[in-house]
Every structure is written in structure tokens, then in C-alpha cells.
Amino acid sequence: MLHGAIEAGGTKFVCAVGDRQGKIRNKMTFPTEGPEKTLEQVHAFFQEYTLASIGIGSFGPIELNPQKKNYGEIGNTPKLLWKQFNIYQALVSTYQVPVFVDTDVNAAALGEFYWGAGKEVDHCLYITVGTGIGAGFVSKGETLKGSTHPEMGHIYVARQQEDRFAGSCPYHQDCLEGLASGTALEARYGKKGNLLVECEEVWELEAYYLAQAIVNYTLILAPDRIILGGGVMKQQALLPLIRQKVSTLLANYVELESMDKYIVTPQLDDQQGILGALALGMKADHVKGAS
């Protein structure tokens, strides 16, 4: 029996069908338009299959409490055509199979937990550093959610003394996303990160902010492993700097295995989002390590 998966991004949708072993049987990618046109594409893809369930990793904000009447409703998004649209209801009414909804970054965390860099541990944190910054925490197969989904990209970090950049976040000048996202990099230096590869001071400052966040996540969540993904993390100089600064900031207060094993990169070649949506769709019957 096949499960459906949807990675609902702000710029593109990815739809896939796969099995319980995490093998994608077929996949389709198309631009995100308004709900009506986008779901036409979704239905055109899935109509060839008999599905056991569907998992969705979606852009947000989105209601994740299944006990609420508006479960699966997208909230105050800048994508105005999607504001107050209930993607859960739209899919349940069409396919009449179990549908499970989570955030896009939580789905990516699930993908790495089951089939990637987190498959050997019980508790892992996935952080994406790209246009924005987000993080998803998985503990024994369950993603962390509270009254709403956590916004770990917006935690406050201590500004470097010489840093005069105002920050790119319209809500918080000194939040992690405002100081260290890809958007912040471009606003700060006037160039995208891939054009700043040789500028050591750029990555020293980037690591300075990301390391602070990772130390805070370490102390609060106590993950077994932290996985750093996203476009900004493709800069090879960055990971060693982050490991070094995290080690210095922790000052041996927390006993960890080697930093090389604690802070790692993804293993799923940018497929963690759709694979996590697949895992989410199998929530009712999936057991980690099952064959």
C-alpha cells in the first residue's frame, strides 16, 4: 500500500508516493500558485494511486492541533491567497483517508530522523539555515509542538559588539533569523552567500550567531544530534567554525560525544522534506527501523 506525501513550500509543491521503507515510487514538483490551481496539480498527480494516507509538511503558520476545528488551516501568511485556507480539509474531503499535517521544517526533521543523519538516535534537532531559519525537534518519532509550532529561528542572540547591521527580520532586530539567515547575509553584504565564499569574516560572524543558538537548543532540548541544513550551510567553511564555537561556549558543561558526530549535515540530498512528509503520512503504523 502506498502513502502520499506533500512538501508544501512557499515557492514550490512536491508531491510523491512511497512505501514504508522510505522508497519514493514517483514524484512531481510544480510552482506554488493559489490553492485552487495548486490543488488541481496535486489531484492530477495522486489520481493514479490508491493511497493509505497522506502526510503534509507545509509552510506556515499553520494550525497543528488535531483537536481544534481549524486543524490544518494556514494562518497569517504573506501568501495572501492561502490565508485561512484549510489544506487538511481540502485533502480529507477529496481522498477520505487519514491526513497528517506538520510544518515543513518538522517534516524535514522527521525525514532525517527515520532515514538520514538522525536514524541512529532517539532525539534529533534539524535546523535549516536558508532564506529564513527554522528548526524541528523529533523525540522518539514525535515532533515538538505546543500551543502552536515552535519558532526557533526567532530566538534572541547576543549581538557581536562591532555588528551595526540593523537585522532583516521585520519583527525582531536581534533575532537569529534577522542576523544570520540567507536574507540577512544578502542585506548585510549586498551579495548572496555563494558570492562571499572567500570572505572569512562573513563566516566567522555567521558561526558566531548560529553557535549561540545551538548552545541554547542544546541546553533546553538536549538532543542526541543536531543536523544543519539549508542553502547557507552549503558553505564548507561554516560547519567547522560552528563546531569550534559551540564547544567553546559549552565549556564542557554538557558531556557530548565528539562535535563531529553531534553537529552534522543532512544525509538525504535535499529530499528530507518530502521523505518526512511520507513518514508523517505513515504516522499511524510506522515504527522506526521497521522493514
mmCIF file of C-alpha atoms in Angstrom:
data_model
loop_
_atom_site.group_PDB
_atom_site.id
_atom_site.type_symbol
_atom_site.label_atom_id
_atom_site.label_comp_id
_atom_site.label_asym_id
_atom_site.label_seq_id
_atom_site.Cartn_x
_atom_site.Cartn_y
_atom_site.Cartn_z
ATOM 1 C CA MET A 1 0.000 0.000 0.000
ATOM 2 C CA LEU A 2 1.354 3.402 -0.965
ATOM 3 C CA HIS A 3 1.338 6.559 1.129
ATOM 4 C CA GLY A 4 1.058 10.080 -0.247
ATOM 5 C CA ALA A 5 3.431 12.891 0.685
ATOM 6 C CA ILE A 6 3.247 16.629 0.066
ATOM 7 C CA GLU A 7 6.001 19.141 0.729
ATOM 8 C CA ALA A 8 4.022 22.382 0.566
ATOM 9 C CA GLY A 9 6.544 25.180 0.175
ATOM 10 C CA GLY A 10 6.070 28.854 -0.388
ATOM 11 C CA THR A 11 7.577 28.699 -3.869
ATOM 12 C CA LYS A 12 7.033 25.072 -4.898
ATOM 13 C CA PHE A 13 4.977 22.000 -4.066
ATOM 14 C CA VAL A 14 6.441 18.497 -4.176
ATOM 15 C CA CYS A 15 4.073 15.521 -4.319
ATOM 16 C CA ALA A 16 5.214 11.929 -4.001
ATOM 17 C CA VAL A 17 4.036 8.408 -3.330
ATOM 18 C CA GLY A 18 6.200 5.956 -1.422
ATOM 19 C CA ASP A 19 6.298 2.848 0.721
ATOM 20 C CA ARG A 20 7.004 2.143 4.388
ATOM 21 C CA GLN A 21 10.717 1.711 3.740
ATOM 22 C CA GLY A 22 11.038 5.309 2.593
ATOM 23 C CA LYS A 23 11.325 4.439 -1.090
ATOM 24 C CA ILE A 24 9.804 7.120 -3.318
ATOM 25 C CA ARG A 25 7.955 5.432 -6.199
ATOM 26 C CA ASN A 26 7.053 8.597 -8.083
ATOM 27 C CA LYS A 27 7.409 12.333 -7.540
ATOM 28 C CA MET A 28 6.310 15.602 -9.131
ATOM 29 C CA THR A 29 7.338 19.236 -8.491
ATOM 30 C CA PHE A 30 5.444 22.347 -9.574
ATOM 31 C CA PRO A 31 5.272 26.059 -8.610
ATOM 32 C CA THR A 32 3.065 27.151 -5.723
ATOM 33 C CA GLU A 33 0.142 29.194 -7.015
ATOM 34 C CA GLY A 34 -3.190 29.876 -5.335
ATOM 35 C CA PRO A 35 -4.933 26.978 -3.553
ATOM 36 C CA GLU A 36 -7.299 26.112 -6.416
ATOM 37 C CA LYS A 37 -4.653 25.858 -9.138
ATOM 38 C CA THR A 38 -2.113 24.205 -6.857
ATOM 39 C CA LEU A 39 -4.530 21.531 -5.655
ATOM 40 C CA GLU A 40 -5.545 20.809 -9.236
ATOM 41 C CA GLN A 41 -1.925 19.771 -9.782
ATOM 42 C CA VAL A 42 -1.924 17.743 -6.549
ATOM 43 C CA HIS A 43 -5.081 15.867 -7.583
ATOM 44 C CA ALA A 44 -3.739 15.247 -11.092
ATOM 45 C CA PHE A 45 -0.702 13.548 -9.555
ATOM 46 C CA PHE A 46 -2.472 11.451 -6.913
ATOM 47 C CA GLN A 47 -5.437 10.323 -9.052
ATOM 48 C CA GLU A 48 -3.456 7.382 -10.415
ATOM 49 C CA TYR A 49 -2.889 5.860 -6.970
ATOM 50 C CA THR A 50 -4.832 4.241 -4.165
ATOM 51 C CA LEU A 51 -3.466 5.851 -1.041
ATOM 52 C CA ALA A 52 -3.456 4.591 2.551
ATOM 53 C CA SER A 53 -2.803 8.070 3.960
ATOM 54 C CA ILE A 54 -1.323 11.474 3.163
ATOM 55 C CA GLY A 55 1.298 13.464 5.075
ATOM 56 C CA ILE A 56 1.819 17.197 4.543
ATOM 57 C CA GLY A 57 4.804 19.292 5.578
ATOM 58 C CA SER A 58 3.569 22.828 4.984
ATOM 59 C CA PHE A 59 4.708 26.415 5.094
ATOM 60 C CA GLY A 60 3.031 28.314 7.888
ATOM 61 C CA PRO A 61 1.880 29.492 10.203
ATOM 62 C CA ILE A 62 -0.499 26.526 10.282
ATOM 63 C CA GLU A 63 -2.739 25.042 12.975
ATOM 64 C CA LEU A 64 -1.274 21.714 14.137
ATOM 65 C CA ASN A 65 -3.614 20.713 16.947
ATOM 66 C CA PRO A 66 -5.867 17.916 15.589
ATOM 67 C CA GLN A 67 -8.336 18.601 18.409
ATOM 68 C CA LYS A 68 -9.143 22.034 17.002
ATOM 69 C CA LYS A 69 -11.802 22.606 14.350
ATOM 70 C CA ASN A 70 -9.346 24.565 12.203
ATOM 71 C CA TYR A 71 -6.652 21.850 12.191
ATOM 72 C CA GLY A 72 -4.639 22.271 9.007
ATOM 73 C CA GLU A 73 -5.664 25.887 8.433
ATOM 74 C CA ILE A 74 -2.931 28.227 7.225
ATOM 75 C CA GLY A 75 -2.803 31.418 9.264
ATOM 76 C CA ASN A 76 -1.386 34.885 8.758
ATOM 77 C CA THR A 77 0.886 34.064 5.830
ATOM 78 C CA PRO A 78 2.269 36.662 3.409
ATOM 79 C CA LYS A 79 0.942 34.361 0.657
ATOM 80 C CA LEU A 80 -2.436 36.076 0.840
ATOM 81 C CA LEU A 81 -4.327 33.609 -1.376
ATOM 82 C CA TRP A 82 -3.563 30.887 1.177
ATOM 83 C CA LYS A 83 -4.530 32.872 4.274
ATOM 84 C CA GLN A 84 -7.188 30.948 6.256
ATOM 85 C CA PHE A 85 -7.173 28.143 3.681
ATOM 86 C CA ASN A 86 -7.568 24.706 5.285
ATOM 87 C CA ILE A 87 -5.352 22.296 3.383
ATOM 88 C CA TYR A 88 -6.271 19.413 5.685
ATOM 89 C CA GLN A 89 -9.991 19.716 4.997
ATOM 90 C CA ALA A 90 -9.379 20.086 1.266
ATOM 91 C CA LEU A 91 -7.495 16.780 1.134
ATOM 92 C CA VAL A 92 -9.663 14.794 3.557
ATOM 93 C CA SER A 93 -12.823 15.681 1.652
ATOM 94 C CA THR A 94 -11.260 14.537 -1.620
ATOM 95 C CA TYR A 95 -9.402 11.372 -0.625
ATOM 96 C CA GLN A 96 -11.202 10.240 2.549
ATOM 97 C CA VAL A 97 -8.027 8.748 4.015
ATOM 98 C CA PRO A 98 -6.102 9.765 7.165
ATOM 99 C CA VAL A 99 -4.258 13.054 6.609
ATOM 100 C CA PHE A 100 -1.494 14.284 8.930
ATOM 101 C CA VAL A 101 -0.214 17.872 8.934
ATOM 102 C CA ASP A 102 3.004 19.381 10.268
ATOM 103 C CA THR A 103 5.355 22.240 9.409
ATOM 104 C CA ASP A 104 7.824 21.954 6.568
ATOM 105 C CA VAL A 105 10.821 22.042 8.910
ATOM 106 C CA ASN A 106 9.288 19.435 11.243
ATOM 107 C CA ALA A 107 8.753 17.208 8.225
ATOM 108 C CA ALA A 108 12.393 17.643 7.235
ATOM 109 C CA ALA A 109 13.391 16.686 10.769
ATOM 110 C CA LEU A 110 11.267 13.526 10.524
ATOM 111 C CA GLY A 111 12.871 12.579 7.223
ATOM 112 C CA GLU A 112 16.362 12.801 8.682
ATOM 113 C CA PHE A 113 15.195 11.019 11.870
ATOM 114 C CA TYR A 114 13.867 7.961 10.059
ATOM 115 C CA TRP A 115 16.176 7.664 7.070
ATOM 116 C CA GLY A 116 19.022 10.169 7.331
ATOM 117 C CA ALA A 117 21.528 11.616 9.766
ATOM 118 C CA GLY A 118 19.236 11.049 12.776
ATOM 119 C CA LYS A 119 18.323 7.417 12.170
ATOM 120 C CA GLU A 120 20.706 6.118 14.871
ATOM 121 C CA VAL A 121 19.379 8.345 17.690
ATOM 122 C CA ASP A 122 16.153 8.877 19.627
ATOM 123 C CA HIS A 123 16.175 12.682 19.778
ATOM 124 C CA CYS A 124 17.366 14.933 16.962
ATOM 125 C CA LEU A 125 17.116 18.581 16.020
ATOM 126 C CA TYR A 126 17.057 19.647 12.376
ATOM 127 C CA ILE A 127 17.895 23.293 11.646
ATOM 128 C CA THR A 128 17.513 24.840 8.225
ATOM 129 C CA VAL A 129 19.520 27.996 7.515
ATOM 130 C CA GLY A 130 18.311 29.449 4.253
ATOM 131 C CA THR A 131 16.115 32.368 3.237
ATOM 132 C CA GLY A 132 14.820 32.126 6.803
ATOM 133 C CA ILE A 133 15.837 29.984 9.761
ATOM 134 C CA GLY A 134 13.655 27.276 11.244
ATOM 135 C CA ALA A 135 14.119 24.173 13.345
ATOM 136 C CA GLY A 136 12.233 20.983 14.054
ATOM 137 C CA PHE A 137 12.823 18.686 17.039
ATOM 138 C CA VAL A 138 11.934 14.989 16.914
ATOM 139 C CA SER A 139 11.814 12.882 20.066
ATOM 140 C CA LYS A 140 11.175 9.164 19.545
ATOM 141 C CA GLY A 141 9.246 9.799 16.364
ATOM 142 C CA GLU A 142 7.139 12.733 17.579
ATOM 143 C CA THR A 143 7.762 16.337 16.563
ATOM 144 C CA LEU A 144 7.716 19.030 19.221
ATOM 145 C CA LYS A 145 4.560 21.153 19.218
ATOM 146 C CA GLY A 146 2.883 23.287 21.864
ATOM 147 C CA SER A 147 0.032 25.777 21.694
ATOM 148 C CA THR A 148 1.448 26.436 18.238
ATOM 149 C CA HIS A 149 4.546 25.249 16.412
ATOM 150 C CA PRO A 150 7.855 26.498 17.867
ATOM 151 C CA GLU A 151 9.580 29.408 16.113
ATOM 152 C CA MET A 152 13.185 28.542 16.930
ATOM 153 C CA GLY A 153 14.524 30.801 14.206
ATOM 154 C CA HIS A 154 13.347 33.855 16.116
ATOM 155 C CA ILE A 155 15.185 33.360 19.389
ATOM 156 C CA TYR A 156 17.269 36.316 20.535
ATOM 157 C CA VAL A 157 21.055 36.049 20.356
ATOM 158 C CA ALA A 158 23.741 38.357 21.728
ATOM 159 C CA ARG A 159 24.838 40.799 19.063
ATOM 160 C CA GLN A 160 28.557 40.945 18.313
ATOM 161 C CA GLN A 161 29.884 44.194 19.726
ATOM 162 C CA GLU A 162 31.070 45.599 16.379
ATOM 163 C CA ASP A 163 27.966 44.492 14.441
ATOM 164 C CA ARG A 164 25.970 47.538 13.312
ATOM 165 C CA PHE A 165 23.638 45.713 10.912
ATOM 166 C CA ALA A 166 20.016 46.535 11.783
ATOM 167 C CA GLY A 167 18.760 42.997 11.117
ATOM 168 C CA SER A 168 16.459 41.727 8.375
ATOM 169 C CA CYS A 169 13.546 40.464 10.495
ATOM 170 C CA PRO A 170 10.640 42.963 10.478
ATOM 171 C CA TYR A 171 9.618 41.846 13.982
ATOM 172 C CA HIS A 172 12.853 41.428 15.986
ATOM 173 C CA GLN A 173 16.099 43.226 15.164
ATOM 174 C CA ASP A 174 18.325 40.878 17.131
ATOM 175 C CA CYS A 175 16.714 37.508 16.465
ATOM 176 C CA LEU A 176 18.676 34.678 14.895
ATOM 177 C CA GLU A 177 16.836 34.843 11.574
ATOM 178 C CA GLY A 178 17.280 38.596 11.367
ATOM 179 C CA LEU A 179 21.031 38.341 11.880
ATOM 180 C CA ALA A 180 22.057 35.040 10.294
ATOM 181 C CA SER A 181 19.591 33.924 7.604
ATOM 182 C CA GLY A 182 20.378 33.998 3.901
ATOM 183 C CA THR A 183 18.188 37.087 3.667
ATOM 184 C CA ALA A 184 20.246 38.740 6.402
ATOM 185 C CA LEU A 185 23.501 37.825 4.656
ATOM 186 C CA GLU A 186 22.386 39.435 1.413
ATOM 187 C CA ALA A 187 21.030 42.542 3.166
ATOM 188 C CA ARG A 188 24.188 42.901 5.266
ATOM 189 C CA TYR A 189 26.750 42.474 2.472
ATOM 190 C CA GLY A 190 24.805 43.260 -0.701
ATOM 191 C CA LYS A 191 25.580 39.814 -2.104
ATOM 192 C CA LYS A 192 24.210 36.313 -1.760
ATOM 193 C CA GLY A 193 26.181 33.901 0.415
ATOM 194 C CA ASN A 194 27.518 31.908 -2.535
ATOM 195 C CA LEU A 195 29.354 35.053 -3.704
ATOM 196 C CA LEU A 196 31.021 35.518 -0.315
ATOM 197 C CA VAL A 197 32.790 32.171 -0.081
ATOM 198 C CA GLU A 198 36.280 33.660 0.251
ATOM 199 C CA CYS A 199 35.335 36.253 2.890
ATOM 200 C CA GLU A 200 36.433 34.686 6.172
ATOM 201 C CA GLU A 201 34.910 37.419 8.324
ATOM 202 C CA VAL A 202 31.455 36.658 6.878
ATOM 203 C CA TRP A 203 31.500 33.055 8.069
ATOM 204 C CA GLU A 204 33.120 33.911 11.401
ATOM 205 C CA LEU A 205 30.174 36.191 12.168
ATOM 206 C CA GLU A 206 27.648 33.682 10.816
ATOM 207 C CA ALA A 207 29.113 30.959 13.010
ATOM 208 C CA TYR A 208 29.114 33.327 15.986
ATOM 209 C CA TYR A 209 25.328 33.680 15.831
ATOM 210 C CA LEU A 210 24.481 30.110 14.862
ATOM 211 C CA ALA A 211 26.684 28.676 17.607
ATOM 212 C CA GLN A 212 24.851 30.721 20.246
ATOM 213 C CA ALA A 213 21.533 29.332 19.060
ATOM 214 C CA ILE A 214 22.830 25.771 19.005
ATOM 215 C CA VAL A 215 24.099 26.091 22.575
ATOM 216 C CA ASN A 216 20.667 27.314 23.680
ATOM 217 C CA TYR A 217 18.926 24.456 21.858
ATOM 218 C CA THR A 218 21.397 22.003 23.397
ATOM 219 C CA LEU A 219 20.695 23.203 26.917
ATOM 220 C CA ILE A 220 16.918 23.343 26.508
ATOM 221 C CA LEU A 221 16.158 20.317 24.313
ATOM 222 C CA ALA A 222 19.144 18.013 24.985
ATOM 223 C CA PRO A 223 19.146 16.416 21.517
ATOM 224 C CA ASP A 224 21.347 13.443 20.720
ATOM 225 C CA ARG A 225 22.239 15.003 17.377
ATOM 226 C CA ILE A 226 21.890 18.339 15.605
ATOM 227 C CA ILE A 227 21.559 18.381 11.819
ATOM 228 C CA LEU A 228 22.305 21.621 9.971
ATOM 229 C CA GLY A 229 20.742 22.015 6.530
ATOM 230 C CA GLY A 230 19.632 24.765 4.182
ATOM 231 C CA GLY A 231 21.381 26.741 1.482
ATOM 232 C CA VAL A 232 23.614 28.799 3.764
ATOM 233 C CA MET A 233 25.062 25.621 5.310
ATOM 234 C CA LYS A 234 26.435 24.567 1.923
ATOM 235 C CA GLN A 235 29.399 26.879 2.596
ATOM 236 C CA GLN A 236 32.170 24.431 3.533
ATOM 237 C CA ALA A 237 33.937 26.821 5.910
ATOM 238 C CA LEU A 238 30.893 27.194 8.149
ATOM 239 C CA LEU A 239 30.446 23.808 9.815
ATOM 240 C CA PRO A 240 33.939 23.572 11.385
ATOM 241 C CA LEU A 241 33.605 27.130 12.711
ATOM 242 C CA ILE A 242 30.237 26.344 14.285
ATOM 243 C CA ARG A 243 31.540 23.182 15.948
ATOM 244 C CA GLN A 244 34.517 25.056 17.370
ATOM 245 C CA LYS A 245 32.413 27.928 18.727
ATOM 246 C CA VAL A 246 29.760 25.622 20.217
ATOM 247 C CA SER A 247 32.465 23.669 22.013
ATOM 248 C CA THR A 248 33.955 26.879 23.404
ATOM 249 C CA LEU A 249 30.597 28.238 24.556
ATOM 250 C CA LEU A 250 29.526 24.991 26.234
ATOM 251 C CA ALA A 251 32.854 24.895 28.117
ATOM 252 C CA ASN A 252 32.462 21.163 28.876
ATOM 253 C CA TYR A 253 29.294 21.845 30.886
ATOM 254 C CA VAL A 254 27.383 19.253 28.842
ATOM 255 C CA GLU A 255 29.008 15.916 28.107
ATOM 256 C CA LEU A 256 28.692 15.178 24.408
ATOM 257 C CA GLU A 257 30.218 12.729 22.026
ATOM 258 C CA SER A 258 32.610 14.333 19.564
ATOM 259 C CA MET A 259 31.392 17.520 17.900
ATOM 260 C CA ASP A 260 31.889 15.812 14.531
ATOM 261 C CA LYS A 261 29.132 13.366 15.492
ATOM 262 C CA TYR A 262 26.977 15.799 17.444
ATOM 263 C CA ILE A 263 26.664 18.564 14.823
ATOM 264 C CA VAL A 264 26.323 17.077 11.337
ATOM 265 C CA THR A 265 24.951 17.775 7.883
ATOM 266 C CA PRO A 266 21.893 16.114 6.295
ATOM 267 C CA GLN A 267 22.204 12.783 4.517
ATOM 268 C CA LEU A 268 19.143 12.892 2.269
ATOM 269 C CA ASP A 269 20.331 15.160 -0.568
ATOM 270 C CA ASP A 270 17.612 17.797 -0.096
ATOM 271 C CA GLN A 271 14.922 15.081 -0.045
ATOM 272 C CA GLN A 272 14.368 15.235 3.713
ATOM 273 C CA GLY A 273 11.219 17.363 3.370
ATOM 274 C CA ILE A 274 9.310 15.020 1.083
ATOM 275 C CA LEU A 275 10.588 11.925 2.902
ATOM 276 C CA GLY A 276 9.491 13.470 6.189
ATOM 277 C CA ALA A 277 6.031 14.106 4.746
ATOM 278 C CA LEU A 278 5.996 10.430 3.750
ATOM 279 C CA ALA A 279 6.924 9.438 7.303
ATOM 280 C CA LEU A 280 4.228 11.763 8.612
ATOM 281 C CA GLY A 281 1.669 10.046 6.404
ATOM 282 C CA MET A 282 2.648 6.728 7.934
ATOM 283 C CA LYS A 283 2.256 8.076 11.462
ATOM 284 C CA ALA A 284 -0.424 5.558 12.384
ATOM 285 C CA ASP A 285 1.643 2.473 11.617
ATOM 286 C CA HIS A 286 5.293 3.436 11.107
ATOM 287 C CA VAL A 287 7.883 2.048 13.516
ATOM 288 C CA LYS A 288 11.450 3.296 13.300
ATOM 289 C CA GLY A 289 13.649 0.614 11.797
ATOM 290 C CA ALA A 290 10.750 -1.486 10.515
ATOM 291 C CA SER A 291 11.382 -3.399 7.314
#
